[in-house]
PDB file of C-alpha atoms in Angstrom:
ATOM      1  CA  MET A 822      -0.234   0.107  -0.007  1.00  0.00           C
ATOM      2  CA  ASN A 823       1.714   3.500  -0.769  1.00  0.00           C
ATOM      3  CA  ASN A 824       1.009   6.791   1.056  1.00  0.00           C
ATOM      4  CA  SER A 825      -1.725   8.198  -1.156  1.00  0.00           C
ATOM      5  CA  LYS A 826      -4.210  10.294   0.737  1.00  0.00           C
ATOM      6  CA  TYR A 827      -7.017   8.759  -0.896  1.00  0.00           C
ATOM      7  CA  ARG A 828      -7.273   5.426   1.346  1.00  0.00           C
ATOM      8  CA  GLY A 829      -9.464   3.275   3.516  1.00  0.00           C
ATOM      9  CA  VAL A 830     -12.955   2.507   3.355  1.00  0.00           C
ATOM     10  CA  VAL A 831     -15.169   4.369   1.073  1.00  0.00           C
ATOM     11  CA  VAL A 832     -18.938   3.528   1.038  1.00  0.00           C
ATOM     12  CA  PRO A 833     -20.941   3.639  -2.258  1.00  0.00           C
ATOM     13  CA  MET A 834     -23.890   5.294  -0.403  1.00  0.00           C
ATOM     14  CA  VAL A 835     -27.567   4.966  -1.010  1.00  0.00           C
ATOM     15  CA  THR A 836     -29.465   7.915  -1.894  1.00  0.00           C
ATOM     16  CA  PRO A 837     -32.362   8.509  -0.099  1.00  0.00           C
ATOM     17  CA  VAL A 838     -35.531   9.729  -1.188  1.00  0.00           C
ATOM     18  CA  THR A 839     -38.927  10.402  -0.247  1.00  0.00           C
ATOM     19  CA  GLN A 840     -41.863   8.410  -1.792  1.00  0.00           C
ATOM     20  CA  ASP A 841     -42.564  11.165  -4.255  1.00  0.00           C
ATOM     21  CA  GLY A 842     -38.594  11.245  -5.518  1.00  0.00           C
ATOM     22  CA  ARG A 843     -37.260  14.046  -3.865  1.00  0.00           C
ATOM     23  CA  LEU A 844     -33.695  14.113  -2.061  1.00  0.00           C
ATOM     24  CA  ASP A 845     -34.311  13.107   1.574  1.00  0.00           C
ATOM     25  CA  VAL A 846     -31.913  15.729   3.036  1.00  0.00           C
ATOM     26  CA  GLU A 847     -32.350  14.317   6.470  1.00  0.00           C
ATOM     27  CA  ALA A 848     -31.721  10.950   5.791  1.00  0.00           C
ATOM     28  CA  VAL A 849     -28.572  11.862   3.570  1.00  0.00           C
ATOM     29  CA  GLU A 850     -27.411  13.738   7.014  1.00  0.00           C
ATOM     30  CA  ARG A 851     -28.274  10.783   9.154  1.00  0.00           C
ATOM     31  CA  ILE A 852     -26.188   8.572   6.844  1.00  0.00           C
ATOM     32  CA  ILE A 853     -23.039  10.830   7.049  1.00  0.00           C
ATOM     33  CA  GLU A 854     -23.171  10.947  10.516  1.00  0.00           C
ATOM     34  CA  PHE A 855     -23.565   7.192  10.675  1.00  0.00           C
ATOM     35  CA  PHE A 856     -20.346   7.146   8.448  1.00  0.00           C
ATOM     36  CA  ALA A 857     -18.365   9.902  10.185  1.00  0.00           C
ATOM     37  CA  ASP A 858     -18.822   7.576  13.365  1.00  0.00           C
ATOM     38  CA  ASN A 859     -17.465   4.629  11.903  1.00  0.00           C
ATOM     39  CA  LYS A 860     -14.302   6.221   9.958  1.00  0.00           C
ATOM     40  CA  VAL A 861     -15.601   5.482   6.538  1.00  0.00           C
ATOM     41  CA  ALA A 862     -16.217   8.153   3.786  1.00  0.00           C
ATOM     42  CA  PRO A 863     -19.081   8.381   1.266  1.00  0.00           C
ATOM     43  CA  LEU A 864     -18.926   8.004  -2.550  1.00  0.00           C
ATOM     44  CA  LEU A 865     -22.335   9.878  -3.849  1.00  0.00           C
ATOM     45  CA  MET A 866     -24.050   9.017  -6.840  1.00  0.00           C
ATOM     46  CA  GLY A 867     -22.140   5.950  -7.746  1.00  0.00           C
ATOM     47  CA  THR A 868     -23.911   2.580  -8.884  1.00  0.00           C
ATOM     48  CA  THR A 869     -25.017   2.176  -5.638  1.00  0.00           C
ATOM     49  CA  GLY A 870     -26.377   5.688  -5.162  1.00  0.00           C
ATOM     50  CA  GLU A 871     -28.963   5.322  -8.421  1.00  0.00           C
ATOM     51  CA  GLY A 872     -26.212   8.098  -9.948  1.00  0.00           C
ATOM     52  CA  ASN A 873     -27.795   7.945 -13.566  1.00  0.00           C
ATOM     53  CA  SER A 874     -31.058   8.716 -12.099  1.00  0.00           C
ATOM     54  CA  VAL A 875     -30.347  11.820  -9.790  1.00  0.00           C
ATOM     55  CA  SER A 876     -31.084  14.953 -11.325  1.00  0.00           C
ATOM     56  CA  GLN A 877     -28.548  17.732 -11.617  1.00  0.00           C
ATOM     57  CA  GLN A 878     -30.351  19.929  -8.823  1.00  0.00           C
ATOM     58  CA  ASP A 879     -30.802  17.153  -6.364  1.00  0.00           C
ATOM     59  CA  GLY A 880     -26.635  16.121  -7.199  1.00  0.00           C
ATOM     60  CA  GLN A 881     -25.808  19.282  -5.877  1.00  0.00           C
ATOM     61  CA  LEU A 882     -28.182  19.394  -3.245  1.00  0.00           C
ATOM     62  CA  MET A 883     -26.729  15.770  -1.964  1.00  0.00           C
ATOM     63  CA  VAL A 884     -23.463  17.271  -2.302  1.00  0.00           C
ATOM     64  CA  GLU A 885     -23.713  20.090  -0.135  1.00  0.00           C
ATOM     65  CA  THR A 886     -25.895  18.274   2.283  1.00  0.00           C
ATOM     66  CA  ALA A 887     -23.211  15.736   2.857  1.00  0.00           C
ATOM     67  CA  VAL A 888     -20.317  18.411   3.049  1.00  0.00           C
ATOM     68  CA  LYS A 889     -22.018  19.953   5.708  1.00  0.00           C
ATOM     69  CA  ALA A 890     -22.852  17.055   7.572  1.00  0.00           C
ATOM     70  CA  ALA A 891     -19.242  15.676   7.277  1.00  0.00           C
ATOM     71  CA  ASN A 892     -17.803  18.967   8.192  1.00  0.00           C
ATOM     72  CA  GLY A 893     -14.166  17.830   7.472  1.00  0.00           C
ATOM     73  CA  ARG A 894     -14.365  14.265   9.659  1.00  0.00           C
ATOM     74  CA  ILE A 895     -14.344  12.387   6.647  1.00  0.00           C
ATOM     75  CA  LEU A 896     -13.423  12.778   2.629  1.00  0.00           C
ATOM     76  CA  VAL A 897     -16.343  13.220   0.311  1.00  0.00           C
ATOM     77  CA  TYR A 898     -16.217  11.377  -3.112  1.00  0.00           C
ATOM     78  CA  ALA A 899     -18.891  12.856  -5.527  1.00  0.00           C
ATOM     79  CA  GLY A 900     -19.376  10.314  -8.692  1.00  0.00           C
ATOM     80  CA  LEU A 901     -19.900  11.890 -11.974  1.00  0.00           C
ATOM     81  CA  THR A 902     -22.123   9.965 -14.332  1.00  0.00           C
ATOM     82  CA  GLY A 903     -23.891  10.951 -18.042  1.00  0.00           C
ATOM     83  CA  ASN A 904     -23.169  11.379 -21.870  1.00  0.00           C
ATOM     84  CA  CYS A 905     -22.745  14.933 -22.436  1.00  0.00           C
ATOM     85  CA  PHE A 906     -19.033  16.197 -21.376  1.00  0.00           C
ATOM     86  CA  THR A 907     -19.886  19.941 -21.197  1.00  0.00           C
ATOM     87  CA  GLU A 908     -22.416  19.292 -18.424  1.00  0.00           C
ATOM     88  CA  GLN A 909     -20.332  17.080 -16.658  1.00  0.00           C
ATOM     89  CA  VAL A 910     -17.522  19.234 -16.432  1.00  0.00           C
ATOM     90  CA  ARG A 911     -19.959  21.620 -15.239  1.00  0.00           C
ATOM     91  CA  GLN A 912     -21.369  19.360 -12.817  1.00  0.00           C
ATOM     92  CA  ALA A 913     -18.064  18.302 -11.722  1.00  0.00           C
ATOM     93  CA  GLU A 914     -16.906  22.097 -11.238  1.00  0.00           C
ATOM     94  CA  VAL A 915     -20.226  22.551  -8.884  1.00  0.00           C
ATOM     95  CA  TYR A 916     -19.353  19.709  -6.663  1.00  0.00           C
ATOM     96  CA  THR A 917     -15.919  20.813  -6.058  1.00  0.00           C
ATOM     97  CA  ALA A 918     -17.111  24.292  -5.173  1.00  0.00           C
ATOM     98  CA  LEU A 919     -19.444  22.867  -2.721  1.00  0.00           C
ATOM     99  CA  GLY A 920     -16.709  20.984  -1.284  1.00  0.00           C
ATOM    100  CA  ALA A 921     -16.490  17.351  -2.637  1.00  0.00           C
ATOM    101  CA  ASP A 922     -12.695  16.280  -2.158  1.00  0.00           C
ATOM    102  CA  VAL A 923     -12.505  13.854  -5.304  1.00  0.00           C
ATOM    103  CA  ILE A 924     -14.976  13.674  -8.691  1.00  0.00           C
ATOM    104  CA  VAL A 925     -14.898   9.808  -9.387  1.00  0.00           C
ATOM    105  CA  ALA A 926     -16.360   9.564 -13.061  1.00  0.00           C
ATOM    106  CA  THR A 927     -17.564   6.806 -14.904  1.00  0.00           C
ATOM    107  CA  LEU A 928     -17.218   6.223 -18.884  1.00  0.00           C
ATOM    108  CA  PRO A 929     -20.252   7.964 -21.009  1.00  0.00           C
ATOM    109  CA  THR A 930     -22.342   4.900 -22.093  1.00  0.00           C
ATOM    110  CA  TYR A 931     -24.204   5.341 -24.918  1.00  0.00           C
ATOM    111  CA  TYR A 932     -21.727   4.732 -27.518  1.00  0.00           C
ATOM    112  CA  ALA A 933     -19.147   2.024 -27.684  1.00  0.00           C
ATOM    113  CA  LEU A 934     -15.707   3.305 -27.060  1.00  0.00           C
ATOM    114  CA  THR A 935     -12.002   2.456 -28.411  1.00  0.00           C
ATOM    115  CA  ASP A 936      -9.544   2.553 -26.122  1.00  0.00           C
ATOM    116  CA  GLU A 937      -7.946   5.856 -27.350  1.00  0.00           C
ATOM    117  CA  GLN A 938     -11.551   7.402 -26.852  1.00  0.00           C
ATOM    118  CA  MET A 939     -11.478   6.526 -23.292  1.00  0.00           C
ATOM    119  CA  TYR A 940      -8.189   8.022 -22.783  1.00  0.00           C
ATOM    120  CA  GLU A 941      -8.898  11.003 -24.438  1.00  0.00           C
ATOM    121  CA  TYR A 942     -12.388  11.361 -22.411  1.00  0.00           C
ATOM    122  CA  TYR A 943     -10.801  10.904 -19.275  1.00  0.00           C
ATOM    123  CA  ARG A 944      -7.192  12.899 -20.311  1.00  0.00           C
ATOM    124  CA  THR A 945      -9.623  15.770 -21.469  1.00  0.00           C
ATOM    125  CA  LEU A 946     -12.096  15.506 -18.105  1.00  0.00           C
ATOM    126  CA  ALA A 947      -9.092  15.750 -15.860  1.00  0.00           C
ATOM    127  CA  ASP A 948      -7.745  18.876 -17.910  1.00  0.00           C
ATOM    128  CA  CYS A 949     -10.888  20.520 -17.555  1.00  0.00           C
ATOM    129  CA  ILE A 950     -11.569  20.247 -13.736  1.00  0.00           C
ATOM    130  CA  THR A 951      -9.955  21.641 -10.724  1.00  0.00           C
ATOM    131  CA  GLY A 952     -10.957  18.829  -8.581  1.00  0.00           C
ATOM    132  CA  PRO A 953      -8.992  15.582  -8.351  1.00  0.00           C
ATOM    133  CA  LEU A 954     -10.345  13.057 -10.563  1.00  0.00           C
ATOM    134  CA  MET A 955     -10.655   9.447  -9.846  1.00  0.00           C
ATOM    135  CA  LEU A 956     -11.151   6.798 -12.679  1.00  0.00           C
ATOM    136  CA  TYR A 957     -14.577   4.534 -12.237  1.00  0.00           C
ATOM    137  CA  ASN A 958     -14.279   1.172 -14.142  1.00  0.00           C
ATOM    138  CA  ILE A 959     -17.604  -1.003 -14.005  1.00  0.00           C
ATOM    139  CA  LEU A 960     -18.237  -2.954 -16.686  1.00  0.00           C
ATOM    140  CA  ALA A 961     -21.835  -4.507 -15.236  1.00  0.00           C
ATOM    141  CA  THR A 962     -22.981  -1.382 -16.015  1.00  0.00           C
ATOM    142  CA  THR A 963     -21.209   0.771 -18.741  1.00  0.00           C
ATOM    143  CA  HIS A 964     -20.794  -2.716 -20.586  1.00  0.00           C
ATOM    144  CA  MET A 965     -16.850  -1.485 -21.285  1.00  0.00           C
ATOM    145  CA  SER A 966     -13.870  -2.170 -19.397  1.00  0.00           C
ATOM    146  CA  ILE A 967     -11.123   0.792 -19.469  1.00  0.00           C
ATOM    147  CA  PRO A 968      -7.981  -1.360 -20.443  1.00  0.00           C
ATOM    148  CA  VAL A 969      -5.226  -1.960 -17.851  1.00  0.00           C
ATOM    149  CA  ASP A 970      -2.607   0.228 -20.565  1.00  0.00           C
ATOM    150  CA  VAL A 971      -5.155   3.056 -20.682  1.00  0.00           C
ATOM    151  CA  VAL A 972      -5.307   3.070 -16.772  1.00  0.00           C
ATOM    152  CA  ARG A 973      -1.223   2.898 -16.431  1.00  0.00           C
ATOM    153  CA  ARG A 974      -1.031   5.725 -19.115  1.00  0.00           C
ATOM    154  CA  LEU A 975      -3.658   8.199 -17.236  1.00  0.00           C
ATOM    155  CA  ALA A 976      -2.015   6.938 -14.020  1.00  0.00           C
ATOM    156  CA  ASP A 977       0.773   9.666 -15.067  1.00  0.00           C
ATOM    157  CA  HIS A 978      -1.630  12.740 -15.409  1.00  0.00           C
ATOM    158  CA  PRO A 979      -1.169  14.979 -12.591  1.00  0.00           C
ATOM    159  CA  ASN A 980      -5.217  15.183 -11.953  1.00  0.00           C
ATOM    160  CA  ILE A 981      -5.740  11.647 -12.087  1.00  0.00           C
ATOM    161  CA  VAL A 982      -5.453  10.512  -8.565  1.00  0.00           C
ATOM    162  CA  GLY A 983      -6.619   6.814  -8.713  1.00  0.00           C
ATOM    163  CA  LEU A 984      -9.010   4.153  -9.994  1.00  0.00           C
ATOM    164  CA  LYS A 985     -12.067   2.659  -8.597  1.00  0.00           C
ATOM    165  CA  ASP A 986     -12.408  -0.840 -10.068  1.00  0.00           C
ATOM    166  CA  SER A 987     -15.585  -2.782  -9.681  1.00  0.00           C
ATOM    167  CA  GLU A 988     -14.586  -5.555 -12.451  1.00  0.00           C
ATOM    168  CA  ARG A 989     -14.580  -8.806 -11.366  1.00  0.00           C
ATOM    169  CA  ASP A 990     -11.256 -10.235 -12.795  1.00  0.00           C
ATOM    170  CA  LEU A 991      -8.341 -11.059 -10.253  1.00  0.00           C
ATOM    171  CA  GLU A 992      -5.640 -10.963 -13.031  1.00  0.00           C
ATOM    172  CA  ARG A 993      -6.845  -7.656 -13.789  1.00  0.00           C
ATOM    173  CA  MET A 994      -6.895  -6.385 -10.152  1.00  0.00           C
ATOM    174  CA  ALA A 995      -3.281  -7.478  -9.767  1.00  0.00           C
ATOM    175  CA  GLN A 996      -2.536  -5.492 -12.594  1.00  0.00           C
ATOM    176  CA  CYS A 997      -4.033  -2.358 -11.447  1.00  0.00           C
ATOM    177  CA  ILE A 998      -2.453  -2.460  -7.787  1.00  0.00           C
ATOM    178  CA  GLU A 999       0.903  -2.882  -9.514  1.00  0.00           C
ATOM    179  CA  ILE A1000       0.153   0.439 -11.238  1.00  0.00           C
ATOM    180  CA  ALA A1001      -0.071   2.117  -8.083  1.00  0.00           C
ATOM    181  CA  ARG A1002       2.459   0.686  -6.076  1.00  0.00           C
ATOM    182  CA  GLY A1003       5.269   2.672  -4.847  1.00  0.00           C
ATOM    183  CA  ARG A1004       3.425   6.007  -6.117  1.00  0.00           C
ATOM    184  CA  ASP A1005       1.866   8.024  -3.618  1.00  0.00           C
ATOM    185  CA  ASP A1006       0.170  10.178  -6.493  1.00  0.00           C
ATOM    186  CA  PHE A1007      -2.078   7.217  -7.900  1.00  0.00           C
ATOM    187  CA  ALA A1008      -4.328   4.859  -5.719  1.00  0.00           C
ATOM    188  CA  TYR A1009      -6.292   1.570  -6.404  1.00  0.00           C
ATOM    189  CA  PHE A1010      -9.648   0.925  -4.813  1.00  0.00           C
ATOM    190  CA  CYS A1011     -11.383  -2.264  -4.820  1.00  0.00           C
ATOM    191  CA  GLY A1012     -15.094  -1.875  -5.752  1.00  0.00           C
ATOM    192  CA  TRP A1013     -15.390  -5.480  -5.871  1.00  0.00           C
ATOM    193  CA  ALA A1014     -16.601  -6.009  -2.446  1.00  0.00           C
ATOM    194  CA  ALA A1015     -16.066  -9.769  -2.223  1.00  0.00           C
ATOM    195  CA  GLN A1016     -12.329  -9.343  -2.756  1.00  0.00           C
ATOM    196  CA  SER A1017     -11.899  -6.518  -0.370  1.00  0.00           C
ATOM    197  CA  ALA A1018      -9.328  -8.429   1.964  1.00  0.00           C
ATOM    198  CA  HIS A1019      -7.550  -9.759  -0.988  1.00  0.00           C
ATOM    199  CA  SER A1020      -7.261  -6.476  -2.800  1.00  0.00           C
ATOM    200  CA  LEU A1021      -6.019  -5.186   0.601  1.00  0.00           C
ATOM    201  CA  GLU A1022      -3.649  -7.980   0.845  1.00  0.00           C
ATOM    202  CA  LEU A1023      -2.286  -7.298  -2.567  1.00  0.00           C
ATOM    203  CA  GLY A1024      -1.492  -3.851  -1.737  1.00  0.00           C
ATOM    204  CA  GLY A1025      -4.990  -2.143  -2.725  1.00  0.00           C
ATOM    205  CA  ASN A1026      -5.311   1.736  -0.989  1.00  0.00           C
ATOM    206  CA  GLY A1027      -8.749   1.136  -0.286  1.00  0.00           C
ATOM    207  CA  ILE A1028     -12.086  -0.915  -0.725  1.00  0.00           C
ATOM    208  CA  VAL A1029     -15.439   0.180  -1.931  1.00  0.00           C
ATOM    209  CA  PRO A1030     -18.121  -1.868  -0.736  1.00  0.00           C
ATOM    210  CA  SER A1031     -22.284  -1.583  -1.054  1.00  0.00           C
ATOM    211  CA  THR A1032     -22.365  -3.583   2.261  1.00  0.00           C
ATOM    212  CA  GLY A1033     -20.822  -1.047   4.203  1.00  0.00           C
ATOM    213  CA  ASN A1034     -23.908   1.285   4.116  1.00  0.00           C
ATOM    214  CA  TYR A1035     -25.379  -1.145   6.819  1.00  0.00           C
ATOM    215  CA  VAL A1036     -22.489  -2.572   8.706  1.00  0.00           C
ATOM    216  CA  PRO A1037     -19.683   0.281   7.971  1.00  0.00           C
ATOM    217  CA  GLU A1038     -18.116  -0.649  11.319  1.00  0.00           C
ATOM    218  CA  MET A1039     -17.308  -4.348   9.912  1.00  0.00           C
ATOM    219  CA  PHE A1040     -15.323  -2.749   6.969  1.00  0.00           C
ATOM    220  CA  ARG A1041     -13.611  -0.444   9.045  1.00  0.00           C
ATOM    221  CA  GLN A1042     -11.953  -3.531  10.930  1.00  0.00           C
ATOM    222  CA  LEU A1043     -11.772  -5.445   8.084  1.00  0.00           C
ATOM    223  CA  PHE A1044      -9.555  -2.404   6.707  1.00  0.00           C
ATOM    224  CA  ASP A1045      -7.758  -2.066   9.708  1.00  0.00           C
ATOM    225  CA  ALA A1046      -6.686  -5.915  10.327  1.00  0.00           C
ATOM    226  CA  ALA A1047      -5.324  -6.004   6.977  1.00  0.00           C
ATOM    227  CA  VAL A1048      -3.298  -3.155   7.533  1.00  0.00           C
ATOM    228  CA  ARG A1049      -1.765  -4.373  10.331  1.00  0.00           C
ATOM    229  CA  GLY A1050      -1.429  -7.659   8.665  1.00  0.00           C
ATOM    230  CA  ASP A1051      -3.701  -9.797  10.283  1.00  0.00           C
ATOM    231  CA  MET A1052      -5.251 -11.289   7.347  1.00  0.00           C
ATOM    232  CA  GLN A1053      -6.907 -14.157   9.374  1.00  0.00           C
ATOM    233  CA  GLU A1054      -9.188 -11.396  11.320  1.00  0.00           C
ATOM    234  CA  ALA A1055      -9.484  -9.705   7.870  1.00  0.00           C
ATOM    235  CA  ASN A1056     -10.811 -12.953   6.139  1.00  0.00           C
ATOM    236  CA  ARG A1057     -13.120 -13.655   8.549  1.00  0.00           C
ATOM    237  CA  LEU A1058     -14.619 -10.446   8.422  1.00  0.00           C
ATOM    238  CA  GLN A1059     -14.597 -10.950   4.675  1.00  0.00           C
ATOM    239  CA  ASP A1060     -16.934 -13.978   5.156  1.00  0.00           C
ATOM    240  CA  GLU A1061     -19.146 -12.606   7.749  1.00  0.00           C
ATOM    241  CA  THR A1062     -19.944  -9.468   5.330  1.00  0.00           C
ATOM    242  CA  ASN A1063     -20.223 -11.715   2.473  1.00  0.00           C
ATOM    243  CA  GLU A1064     -23.057 -13.787   4.556  1.00  0.00           C
ATOM    244  CA  ILE A1065     -24.845 -10.348   4.813  1.00  0.00           C
ATOM    245  CA  ALA A1066     -24.550  -9.317   1.185  1.00  0.00           C
ATOM    246  CA  LYS A1067     -26.290 -12.209   0.429  1.00  0.00           C
ATOM    247  CA  ILE A1068     -29.524 -11.040   2.286  1.00  0.00           C
ATOM    248  CA  TYR A1069     -30.090  -8.421  -0.090  1.00  0.00           C
ATOM    249  CA  GLN A1070     -27.906  -9.433  -3.401  1.00  0.00           C
ATOM    250  CA  LYS A1071     -28.776 -13.439  -3.766  1.00  0.00           C
ATOM    251  CA  ASP A1072     -31.196 -13.994  -6.965  1.00  0.00           C
ATOM    252  CA  ARG A1073     -31.780 -10.326  -7.275  1.00  0.00           C
ATOM    253  CA  THR A1074     -30.973  -7.946 -10.210  1.00  0.00           C
ATOM    254  CA  LEU A1075     -28.649  -4.726  -9.349  1.00  0.00           C
ATOM    255  CA  GLY A1076     -31.542  -2.433  -9.269  1.00  0.00           C
ATOM    256  CA  GLN A1077     -33.794  -5.073  -7.031  1.00  0.00           C
ATOM    257  CA  SER A1078     -30.539  -5.344  -4.414  1.00  0.00           C
ATOM    258  CA  LEU A1079     -30.527  -1.553  -4.053  1.00  0.00           C
ATOM    259  CA  THR A1080     -34.007  -1.186  -2.535  1.00  0.00           C
ATOM    260  CA  ALA A1081     -33.457  -4.565  -0.852  1.00  0.00           C
ATOM    261  CA  LEU A1082     -30.304  -2.694   0.803  1.00  0.00           C
ATOM    262  CA  LYS A1083     -32.508   0.611   1.577  1.00  0.00           C
ATOM    263  CA  VAL A1084     -34.985  -1.942   3.668  1.00  0.00           C
ATOM    264  CA  MET A1085     -31.846  -3.066   5.821  1.00  0.00           C
ATOM    265  CA  MET A1086     -30.990   0.285   6.135  1.00  0.00           C
ATOM    266  CA  GLN A1087     -34.507   1.340   7.159  1.00  0.00           C
ATOM    267  CA  THR A1088     -34.402  -1.306   9.970  1.00  0.00           C
ATOM    268  CA  LYS A1089     -31.539   1.192  11.619  1.00  0.00           C
ATOM    269  CA  GLY A1090     -33.561   4.155  11.261  1.00  0.00           C
ATOM    270  CA  LEU A1091     -31.102   5.499   8.440  1.00  0.00           C
ATOM    271  CA  CYS A1092     -33.485   5.744   5.338  1.00  0.00           C
ATOM    272  CA  GLU A1093     -36.580   4.413   3.573  1.00  0.00           C
ATOM    273  CA  PRO A1094     -36.822   1.721   0.421  1.00  0.00           C
ATOM    274  CA  TRP A1095     -37.835   4.610  -2.109  1.00  0.00           C
ATOM    275  CA  MET A1096     -36.344   4.086  -5.256  1.00  0.00           C
ATOM    276  CA  LEU A1097     -35.854   6.746  -8.238  1.00  0.00           C
ATOM    277  CA  MET A1098     -37.294   5.470 -11.549  1.00  0.00           C
ATOM    278  CA  PRO A1099     -36.830   3.614 -13.249  1.00  0.00           C
ATOM    279  CA  LEU A1100     -36.171   1.206  -9.986  1.00  0.00           C
ATOM    280  CA  THR A1101     -39.330   0.344  -7.754  1.00  0.00           C
ATOM    281  CA  ARG A1102     -39.436  -1.036  -4.211  1.00  0.00           C
ATOM    282  CA  LEU A1103     -39.865  -4.557  -3.453  1.00  0.00           C
ATOM    283  CA  SER A1104     -43.309  -6.145  -2.641  1.00  0.00           C
ATOM    284  CA  ALA A1105     -44.336  -5.741   1.012  1.00  0.00           C
ATOM    285  CA  ALA A1106     -43.942  -9.651   1.080  1.00  0.00           C
ATOM    286  CA  GLU A1107     -40.480  -9.430  -0.086  1.00  0.00           C
ATOM    287  CA  GLU A1108     -39.514  -6.109   2.278  1.00  0.00           C
ATOM    288  CA  LYS A1109     -40.848  -8.456   5.315  1.00  0.00           C
ATOM    289  CA  ALA A1110     -38.843 -11.449   4.186  1.00  0.00           C
ATOM    290  CA  ILE A1111     -35.977  -9.697   4.405  1.00  0.00           C
ATOM    291  CA  ILE A1112     -36.247  -7.792   7.864  1.00  0.00           C
ATOM    292  CA  GLU A1113     -36.923 -11.550   9.145  1.00  0.00           C
ATOM    293  CA  LYS A1114     -33.568 -12.824   7.405  1.00  0.00           C
ATOM    294  CA  ILE A1115     -32.104  -9.783   9.586  1.00  0.00           C
ATOM    295  CA  LYS A1116     -33.695 -11.090  12.564  1.00  0.00           C
TER     296      LYS A1116
END
């Protein structure tokens, strides 16, 4: 693990909304307080946060609310999605002005992109924004993978500070961690929660587990155990959190799993399980079954 300032547990935070689709500001404050108490940072409007479905207005309100609630105790990572480059640059600048510490951007997804187009997109974005930029690779939703060679080239850009990689490929993980090894200006974050402990053992800087919305303390303990070299403890926590993840993920689509996760969070008084269109709540019977499993 290098000495990058970007490290630790970054939870891809759910976006809490009301029944009519408005941002639930009080729930944002509660979740940020919950995260700060457990020394984990939020990634706002990532995949778990329904980033593509959040309006520009609510995105700005979410960043503003989260930054105020965090009050300098934890970093705030802001997700950037979309297909219009000029709007992305404008939104990134607004988020940075509101106090977001890092912009985390996925690839635009309407067109299949060549390797060179991916490189140019991130290079130009990094040139155009004032805040630090982190690459976000997630094959499951963008249907494209940022090649390791492109990551390697982009790692040398002075305004690109890391990679959050959610691709389920162990060989790729090792190669990307190797890019970050020995340099303090580029960090590797594992977005494949089930491999959190393994990625840290290989030398990764941080982990981005969606289950951290429900049990942030367990992932903080997992990270701390891995850093001090206690892999037995880290792997024990890995197994336990994997079992918790199954409660909301097993036999569900990604979209269904997100509302199931909110059901679990509701049992802790954090938010309600309303979703932004096109996603919807589960049936009352399914929600009840999840609550029973937790008990």
